């Protein structure tokens, strides 16, 4: 075994493996889309059937990022005294995502605005304290998932 190699460790906010996810619900601008795992074929849009391979890739990557992408920072509720969700764009999230395995809900996340530098995005997790700062590519992937669903 080579000692210079670092073993990968998933450090995302979703602790379950991405392949266990069977249902993804995404809402953007009041429009809700539900994607279902379709065995080895990838993903389908509930009630509408097949999606493009590119859209399926976005769903898979977005789910994977919840498992592998460690937040850049966690702002605990005690650090947010006097601040409202609106300060982070979380009063009206850009995208919300609900991820389920066969047993039920795993995680529900809400993506707010970008940080002032534009390199990261604010995110909250239902049932967890505070606000997270996550790399922008995570929220961008979830926006792509939302765009793969119906427009109205």
C-alpha positions as a printed NumPy array, in Angstrom:
array([[  0.   ,   0.   ,   0.   ],
       [  1.312,   3.391,  -0.937],
       [  1.458,   5.75 ,   2.002],
       [  1.217,   8.941,  -0.063],
       [ -2.322,   8.079,  -1.158],
       [ -5.105,   9.517,   0.945],
       [ -8.176,   7.383,   1.483],
       [-11.395,   9.116,   0.463],
       [-13.887,   9.933,   3.189],
       [-17.34 ,  11.354,   2.411],
       [-17.879,  14.471,   4.514],
       [-21.153,  15.761,   3.168],
       [-24.289,  16.503,   5.152],
       [-26.079,  13.369,   3.901],
       [-24.421,  10.39 ,   5.545],
       [-26.197,   7.663,   3.569],
       [-24.589,   6.494,   0.305],
       [-25.899,   8.191,  -2.869],
       [-26.849,   4.857,  -4.427],
       [-29.41 ,   4.339,  -1.617],
       [-31.428,   7.355,  -2.82 ],
       [-34.571,   6.372,  -4.737],
       [-36.567,   9.635,  -4.781],
       [-35.592,  13.278,  -5.186],
       [-38.075,  16.151,  -4.868],
       [-36.893,  19.553,  -6.089],
       [-38.763,  22.863,  -5.929],
       [-37.771,  26.093,  -7.638],
       [-39.978,  29.152,  -8.111],
       [-42.99 ,  27.201,  -6.851],
       [-42.559,  24.397,  -9.394],
       [-42.006,  20.938,  -7.9  ],
       [-40.367,  18.047,  -9.746],
       [-40.056,  14.476,  -8.505],
       [-37.329,  12.223,  -9.864],
       [-37.389,   8.477,  -9.226],
       [-34.488,   6.062,  -9.563],
       [-35.131,   3.754, -12.495],
       [-32.855,   0.835, -11.638],
       [-29.624,   0.726, -13.609],
       [-31.092,   3.098, -16.216],
       [-30.723,   6.132, -13.952],
       [-33.61 ,   8.494, -13.26 ],
       [-37.099,   9.232, -14.559],
       [-39.431,  12.146, -13.959],
       [-42.448,  10.971, -11.946],
       [-45.561,  11.018, -14.108],
       [-43.618,  12.022, -17.223],
       [-41.16 ,   9.197, -17.784],
       [-37.688,   9.321, -19.254],
       [-35.359,  12.281, -18.929],
       [-32.266,  13.036, -20.974],
       [-28.974,  11.389, -20.024],
       [-27.642,  14.867, -19.192],
       [-30.536,  15.526, -16.794],
       [-30.019,  12.102, -15.171],
       [-26.337,  12.94 , -14.725],
       [-27.297,  16.186, -12.944],
       [-29.597,  14.31 , -10.542],
       [-26.902,  11.74 ,  -9.752],
       [-24.213,  14.39 ,  -9.214],
       [-26.452,  16.56 ,  -7.035],
       [-27.245,  13.598,  -4.787],
       [-23.586,  12.595,  -4.678],
       [-22.529,  16.126,  -3.688],
       [-24.829,  15.993,  -0.644],
       [-22.839,  12.96 ,   0.485],
       [-19.315,  14.008,  -0.473],
       [-19.078,  17.814,  -0.339],
       [-18.141,  19.078,   3.083],
       [-19.565,  22.496,   3.975],
       [-16.987,  25.272,   4.005],
       [-18.429,  26.656,   7.214],
       [-21.27 ,  26.123,   9.656],
       [-22.791,  29.177,  11.27 ],
       [-24.449,  27.946,  14.454],
       [-27.705,  29.557,  15.543],
       [-25.93 ,  31.313,  18.427],
       [-23.755,  33.108,  15.838],
       [-26.827,  34.313,  13.948],
       [-28.494,  36.277,  16.751],
       [-30.321,  39.241,  15.256],
       [-30.146,  37.866,  11.709],
       [-33.102,  36.557,   9.768],
       [-33.227,  33.857,   7.087],
       [-33.653,  36.677,   4.552],
       [-30.028,  37.716,   5.166],
       [-29.001,  34.453,   3.507],
       [-31.774,  34.198,   0.926],
       [-33.329,  31.371,   2.911],
       [-36.688,  33.046,   3.466],
       [-37.39 ,  32.233,  -0.194],
       [-34.855,  29.576,  -1.158],
       [-33.617,  29.482,  -4.733],
       [-33.982,  25.682,  -4.711],
       [-35.201,  23.198,  -2.123],
       [-34.451,  19.493,  -2.34 ],
       [-35.875,  16.539,  -0.434],
       [-33.988,  13.263,  -0.772],
       [-35.432,   9.855,   0.149],
       [-34.255,   6.26 ,   0.33 ],
       [-36.603,   3.248,   0.307],
       [-37.353,   3.725,   4.029],
       [-38.284,   7.426,   3.766],
       [-36.789,  10.933,   3.965],
       [-33.026,  11.27 ,   4.387],
       [-32.341,  15.006,   4.173],
       [-34.078,  18.211,   3.145],
       [-31.934,  21.158,   2.056],
       [-32.639,  24.75 ,   1.078],
       [-30.272,  26.799,  -1.076],
       [-30.201,  30.545,  -0.541],
       [-28.122,  33.31 ,  -2.066],
       [-24.433,  33.328,  -2.899],
       [-21.985,  34.731,  -0.389],
       [-20.67 ,  38.262,  -1.115],
       [-17.6  ,  36.897,  -2.935],
       [-19.774,  34.652,  -5.131],
       [-17.679,  31.576,  -4.425],
       [-20.104,  29.826,  -2.073],
       [-23.809,  29.619,  -1.328],
       [-25.823,  29.673,   1.874],
       [-27.756,  26.531,   2.673],
       [-29.921,  25.28 ,   5.504],
       [-30.864,  21.729,   6.411],
       [-34.308,  21.062,   7.836],
       [-34.085,  19.953,  11.463],
       [-30.49 ,  21.121,  11.909],
       [-29.136,  24.167,  13.647],
       [-27.879,  27.215,  11.786],
       [-26.762,  27.964,   8.262],
       [-24.099,  26.293,   6.164],
       [-21.791,  27.844,   3.616],
       [-21.334,  25.314,   0.796],
       [-19.293,  25.441,  -2.407],
       [-21.346,  27.052,  -5.145],
       [-21.054,  24.056,  -7.477],
       [-23.359,  22.093,  -5.135],
       [-26.239,  24.565,  -5.45 ],
       [-25.547,  24.99 ,  -9.166],
       [-26.02 ,  21.254,  -9.665],
       [-29.329,  21.338,  -7.782],
       [-30.456,  24.27 ,  -9.95 ],
       [-29.677,  22.139, -13.004],
       [-31.831,  19.355, -11.54 ],
       [-34.703,  21.804, -11.045],
       [-34.297,  22.996, -14.646],
       [-34.625,  19.378, -15.867],
       [-38.169,  19.204, -14.506],
       [-41.336,  20.793, -15.861],
       [-41.428,  24.578, -16.177],
       [-44.956,  24.83 , -14.758]])
